[in-house]
Tab-separated table of C-alpha atoms in Angstrom:
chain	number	residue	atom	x	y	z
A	1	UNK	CA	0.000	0.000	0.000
A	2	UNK	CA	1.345	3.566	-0.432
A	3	UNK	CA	1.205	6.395	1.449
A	4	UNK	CA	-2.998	7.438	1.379
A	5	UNK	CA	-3.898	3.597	1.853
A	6	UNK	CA	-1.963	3.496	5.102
A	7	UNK	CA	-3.403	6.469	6.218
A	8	UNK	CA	-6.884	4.976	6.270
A	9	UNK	CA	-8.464	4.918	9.868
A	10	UNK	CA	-11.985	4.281	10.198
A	11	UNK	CA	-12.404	7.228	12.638
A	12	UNK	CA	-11.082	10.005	10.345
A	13	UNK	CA	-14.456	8.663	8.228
A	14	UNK	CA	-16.597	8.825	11.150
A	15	UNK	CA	-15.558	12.378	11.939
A	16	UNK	CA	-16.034	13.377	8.486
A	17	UNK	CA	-19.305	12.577	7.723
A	18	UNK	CA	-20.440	13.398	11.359
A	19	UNK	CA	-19.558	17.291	10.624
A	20	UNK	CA	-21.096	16.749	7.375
A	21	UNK	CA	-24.325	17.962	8.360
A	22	UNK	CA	-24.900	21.360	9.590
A	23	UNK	CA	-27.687	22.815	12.022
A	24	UNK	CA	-30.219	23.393	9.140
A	25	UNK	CA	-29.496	20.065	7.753
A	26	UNK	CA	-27.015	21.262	5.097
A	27	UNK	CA	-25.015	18.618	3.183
A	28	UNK	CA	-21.415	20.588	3.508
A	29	UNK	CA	-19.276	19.651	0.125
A	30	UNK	CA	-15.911	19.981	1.741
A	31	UNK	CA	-16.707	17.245	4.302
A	32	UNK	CA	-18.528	15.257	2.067
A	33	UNK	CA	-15.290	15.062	-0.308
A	34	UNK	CA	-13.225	14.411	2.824
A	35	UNK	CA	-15.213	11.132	3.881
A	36	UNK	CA	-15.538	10.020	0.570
A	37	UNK	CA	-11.470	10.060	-0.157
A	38	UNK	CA	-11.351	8.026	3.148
A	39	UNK	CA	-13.995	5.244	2.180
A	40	UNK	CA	-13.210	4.446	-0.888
A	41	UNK	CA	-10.039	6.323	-2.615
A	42	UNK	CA	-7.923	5.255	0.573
A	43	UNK	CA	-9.621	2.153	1.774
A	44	UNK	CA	-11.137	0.111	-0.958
A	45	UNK	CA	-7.588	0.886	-3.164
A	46	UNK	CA	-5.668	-0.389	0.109
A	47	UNK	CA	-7.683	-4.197	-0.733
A	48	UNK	CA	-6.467	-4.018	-4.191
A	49	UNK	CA	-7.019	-3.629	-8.002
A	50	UNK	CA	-10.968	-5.497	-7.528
A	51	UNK	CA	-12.587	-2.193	-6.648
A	52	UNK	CA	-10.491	-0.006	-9.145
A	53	UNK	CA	-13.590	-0.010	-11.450
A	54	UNK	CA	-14.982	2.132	-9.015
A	55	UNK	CA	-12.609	4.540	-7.306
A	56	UNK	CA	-11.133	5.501	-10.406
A	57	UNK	CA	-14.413	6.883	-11.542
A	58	UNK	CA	-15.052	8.069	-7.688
A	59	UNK	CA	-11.479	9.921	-8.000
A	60	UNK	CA	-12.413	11.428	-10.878
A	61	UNK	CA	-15.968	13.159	-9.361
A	62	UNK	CA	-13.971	14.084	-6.960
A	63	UNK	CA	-11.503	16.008	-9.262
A	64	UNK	CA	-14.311	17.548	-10.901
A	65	UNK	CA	-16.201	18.573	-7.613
A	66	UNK	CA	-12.639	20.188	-6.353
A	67	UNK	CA	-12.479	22.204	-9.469
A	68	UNK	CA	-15.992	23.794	-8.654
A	69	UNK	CA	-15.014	24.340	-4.810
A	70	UNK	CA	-11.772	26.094	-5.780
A	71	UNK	CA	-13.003	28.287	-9.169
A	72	UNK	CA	-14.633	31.491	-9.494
A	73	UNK	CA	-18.301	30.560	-8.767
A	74	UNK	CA	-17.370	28.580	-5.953
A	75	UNK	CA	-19.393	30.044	-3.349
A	76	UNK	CA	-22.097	28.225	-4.409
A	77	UNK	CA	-20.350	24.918	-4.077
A	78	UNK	CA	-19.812	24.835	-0.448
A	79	UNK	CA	-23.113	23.047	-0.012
A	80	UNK	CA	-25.178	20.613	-1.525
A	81	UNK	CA	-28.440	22.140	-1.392
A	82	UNK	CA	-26.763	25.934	-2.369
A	83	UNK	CA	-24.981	23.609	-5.195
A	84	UNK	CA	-29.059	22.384	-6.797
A	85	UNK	CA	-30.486	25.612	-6.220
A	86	UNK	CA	-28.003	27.450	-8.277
A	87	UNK	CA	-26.992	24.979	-10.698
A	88	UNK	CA	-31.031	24.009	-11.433
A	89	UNK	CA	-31.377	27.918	-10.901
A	90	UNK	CA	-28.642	29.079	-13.483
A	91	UNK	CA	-29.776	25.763	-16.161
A	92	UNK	CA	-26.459	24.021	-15.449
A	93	UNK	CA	-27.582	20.815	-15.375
A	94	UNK	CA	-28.611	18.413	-18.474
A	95	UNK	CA	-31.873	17.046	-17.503
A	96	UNK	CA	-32.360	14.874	-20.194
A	97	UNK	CA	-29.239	13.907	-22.181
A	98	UNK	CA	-25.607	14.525	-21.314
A	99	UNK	CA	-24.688	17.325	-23.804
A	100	UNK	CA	-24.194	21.075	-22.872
A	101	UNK	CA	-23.452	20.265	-18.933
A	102	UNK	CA	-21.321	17.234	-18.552
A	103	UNK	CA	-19.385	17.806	-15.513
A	104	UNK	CA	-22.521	19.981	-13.466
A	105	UNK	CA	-21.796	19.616	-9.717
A	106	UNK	CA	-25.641	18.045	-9.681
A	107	UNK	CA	-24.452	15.275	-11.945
A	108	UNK	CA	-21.328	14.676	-10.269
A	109	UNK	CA	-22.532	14.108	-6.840
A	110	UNK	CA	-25.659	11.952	-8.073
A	111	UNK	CA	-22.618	9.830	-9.215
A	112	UNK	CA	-21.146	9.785	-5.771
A	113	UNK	CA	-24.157	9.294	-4.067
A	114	UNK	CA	-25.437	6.076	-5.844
A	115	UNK	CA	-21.788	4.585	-4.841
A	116	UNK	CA	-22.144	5.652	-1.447
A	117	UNK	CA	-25.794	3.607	-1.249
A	118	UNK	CA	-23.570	0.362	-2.794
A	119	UNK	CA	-20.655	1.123	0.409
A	120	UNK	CA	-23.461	1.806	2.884
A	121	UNK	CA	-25.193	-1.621	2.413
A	122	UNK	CA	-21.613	-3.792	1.980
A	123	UNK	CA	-20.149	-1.700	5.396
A	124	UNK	CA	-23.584	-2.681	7.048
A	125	UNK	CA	-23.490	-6.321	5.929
A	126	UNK	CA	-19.617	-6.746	7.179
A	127	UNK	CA	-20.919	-4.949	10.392
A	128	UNK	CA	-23.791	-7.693	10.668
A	129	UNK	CA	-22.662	-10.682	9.064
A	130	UNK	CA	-21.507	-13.523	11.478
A	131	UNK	CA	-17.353	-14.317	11.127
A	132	UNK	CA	-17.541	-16.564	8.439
A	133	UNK	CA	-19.890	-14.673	5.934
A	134	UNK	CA	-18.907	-14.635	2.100
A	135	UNK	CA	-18.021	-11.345	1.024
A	136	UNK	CA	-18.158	-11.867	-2.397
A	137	UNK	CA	-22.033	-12.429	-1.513
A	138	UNK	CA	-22.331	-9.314	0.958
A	139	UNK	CA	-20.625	-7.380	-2.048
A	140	UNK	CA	-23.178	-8.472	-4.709
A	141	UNK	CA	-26.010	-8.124	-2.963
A	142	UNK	CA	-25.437	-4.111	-1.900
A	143	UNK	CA	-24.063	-4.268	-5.717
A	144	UNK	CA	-26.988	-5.399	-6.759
A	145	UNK	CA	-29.342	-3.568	-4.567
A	146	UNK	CA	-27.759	0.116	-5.641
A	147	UNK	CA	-25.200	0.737	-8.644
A	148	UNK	CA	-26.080	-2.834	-10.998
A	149	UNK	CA	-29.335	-0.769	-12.134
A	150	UNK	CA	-27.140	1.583	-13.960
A	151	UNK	CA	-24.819	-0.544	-15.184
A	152	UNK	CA	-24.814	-2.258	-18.545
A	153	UNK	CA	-24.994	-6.021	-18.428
A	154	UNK	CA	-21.148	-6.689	-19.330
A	155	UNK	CA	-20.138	-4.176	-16.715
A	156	UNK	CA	-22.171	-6.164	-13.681
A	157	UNK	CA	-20.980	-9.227	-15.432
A	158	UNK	CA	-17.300	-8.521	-14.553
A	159	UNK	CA	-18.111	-6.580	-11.380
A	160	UNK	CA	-19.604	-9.476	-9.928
A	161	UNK	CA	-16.533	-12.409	-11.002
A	162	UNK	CA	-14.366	-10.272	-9.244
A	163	UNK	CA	-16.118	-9.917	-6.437
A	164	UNK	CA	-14.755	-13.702	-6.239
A	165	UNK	CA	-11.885	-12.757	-5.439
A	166	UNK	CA	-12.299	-10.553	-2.519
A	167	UNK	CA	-10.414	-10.855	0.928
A	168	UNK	CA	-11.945	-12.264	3.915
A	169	UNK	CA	-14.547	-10.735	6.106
A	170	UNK	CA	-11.076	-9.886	9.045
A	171	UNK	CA	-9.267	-8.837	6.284
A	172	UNK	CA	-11.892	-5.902	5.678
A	173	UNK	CA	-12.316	-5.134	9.241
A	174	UNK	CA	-8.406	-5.424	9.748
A	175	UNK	CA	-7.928	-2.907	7.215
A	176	UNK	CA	-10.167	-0.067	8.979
A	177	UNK	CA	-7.460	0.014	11.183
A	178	UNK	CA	-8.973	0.627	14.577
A	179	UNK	CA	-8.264	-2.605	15.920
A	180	UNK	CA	-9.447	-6.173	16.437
A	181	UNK	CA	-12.138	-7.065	14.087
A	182	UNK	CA	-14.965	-6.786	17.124
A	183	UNK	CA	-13.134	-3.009	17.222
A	184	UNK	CA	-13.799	-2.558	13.396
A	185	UNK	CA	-17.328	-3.789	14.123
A	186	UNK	CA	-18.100	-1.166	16.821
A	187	UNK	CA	-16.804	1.728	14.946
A	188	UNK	CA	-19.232	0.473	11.840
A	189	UNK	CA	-22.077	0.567	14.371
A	190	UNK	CA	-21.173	4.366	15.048
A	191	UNK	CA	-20.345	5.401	11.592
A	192	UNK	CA	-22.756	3.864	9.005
A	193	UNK	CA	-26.048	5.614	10.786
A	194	UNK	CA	-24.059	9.225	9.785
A	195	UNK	CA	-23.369	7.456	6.467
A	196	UNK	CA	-26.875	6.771	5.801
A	197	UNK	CA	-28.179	10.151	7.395
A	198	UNK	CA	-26.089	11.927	4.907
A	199	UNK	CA	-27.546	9.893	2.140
A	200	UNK	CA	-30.891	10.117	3.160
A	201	UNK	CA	-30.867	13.920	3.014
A	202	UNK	CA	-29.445	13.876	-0.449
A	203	UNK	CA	-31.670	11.765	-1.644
A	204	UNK	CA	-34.790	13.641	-0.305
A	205	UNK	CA	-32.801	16.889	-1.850
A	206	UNK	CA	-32.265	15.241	-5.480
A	207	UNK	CA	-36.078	13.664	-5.355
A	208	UNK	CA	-37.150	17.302	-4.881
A	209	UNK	CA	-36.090	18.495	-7.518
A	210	UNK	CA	-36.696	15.197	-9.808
A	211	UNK	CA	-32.828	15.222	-10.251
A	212	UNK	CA	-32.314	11.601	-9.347
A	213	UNK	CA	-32.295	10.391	-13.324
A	214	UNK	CA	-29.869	12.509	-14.289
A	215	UNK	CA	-28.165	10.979	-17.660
């Protein structure tokens, strides 16, 4: 592993997406970025090439979300919701094909958030699962349950072979590096409910605004 996968810790996660969430209920972008390089740039790369199908597309939302934080309109872009209203506001966003818009913040994020449904539901199935659970099943199944339905067929053919090959269910909770596996399984049981918060509030925000099709 290099230097970001060994930096994963489960708790610099946990204290992202806890302060993602501000007093009105606010998605804030910066800490949404920061829990999202922790999940999956720095911990799903540490278990290998398997999940590289993913986090190179997640790295590259994220590239395209830090360009909007740091460029001239980028006052708009420190929240989600301030990020819909002005995009859907200003006609930034391609509501029915990908053409004029390709990289809107609206788009980008949708992206992000249907991957952070699929890591929800596998986190919460390694939290649950008893010691000798398959994870190539607990994979699938979230797979299957969030990012397969927008996936052509020879993409979810592949995803799912090489979910085959995936470590053990201690090698996962090893590599949150908080401790013993029982540790790892704590620190799920106080993380994923801030996780799913998060989610559930920008889901609510994108049905709102009948942004959750976005092509």
């Amino acid at each position: 592993m290099d230097g970001l996968e060994s930096d994963f810790n489960l708790k610099v996660v946990l204290v992202s997406f806890k302060q993602c969430l501000n007093e009105k209920e606010e998605v804030l972008l910066d800490h949404y970025l920061a829990g999202w390089r922790g999940l999956l740039v720095r911990f799903l790369n540490s278990l290998g090439a398997i999940f590289s199908f993913i986090s190179k597309d997640v790295t590259a939302k994220l590239q395209i979300m830090d360009r909007l934080r740091s460029g001239p309109q980028r006052e708009p872009y420190s929240s989600l919701q301030s990020m819909v209203a002005y995009e859907v506001g200003n006609q930034l966003v391609d509501l029915e094909r990908r053409s004029r818009h390709p990289d809107s913040g609206c788009r980008t994020v949708l992206r992000l958030h249907r991957a952070l449904r699929w890591l929800q539901l596998f986190l919460e199935g390694l939290r649950t699962s008893p010691e000798d659970a398959r994870t190539a099943v607990l994979c699938t199944d979230s797979y299957n349950a969030s990012l397969a339905a927008y996936h052509p067929w020879i993409i979810r053919r592949a995803v799912t072979v090489a979910f085959c090959t995936l470590p053990t269910r201690k090698v996962f909770l090893e590599a949150m590096n908080v401790g013993s596996p029982e540790q790892a399984v704590e620190m799920l049981g106080e993380a994923l409910p801030f996780i799913e918060h998060v989610y559930n509030v920008s889901q609510k925000l994108y049905a709102e605004h009948s942004l959750l099709d976005l092509p």
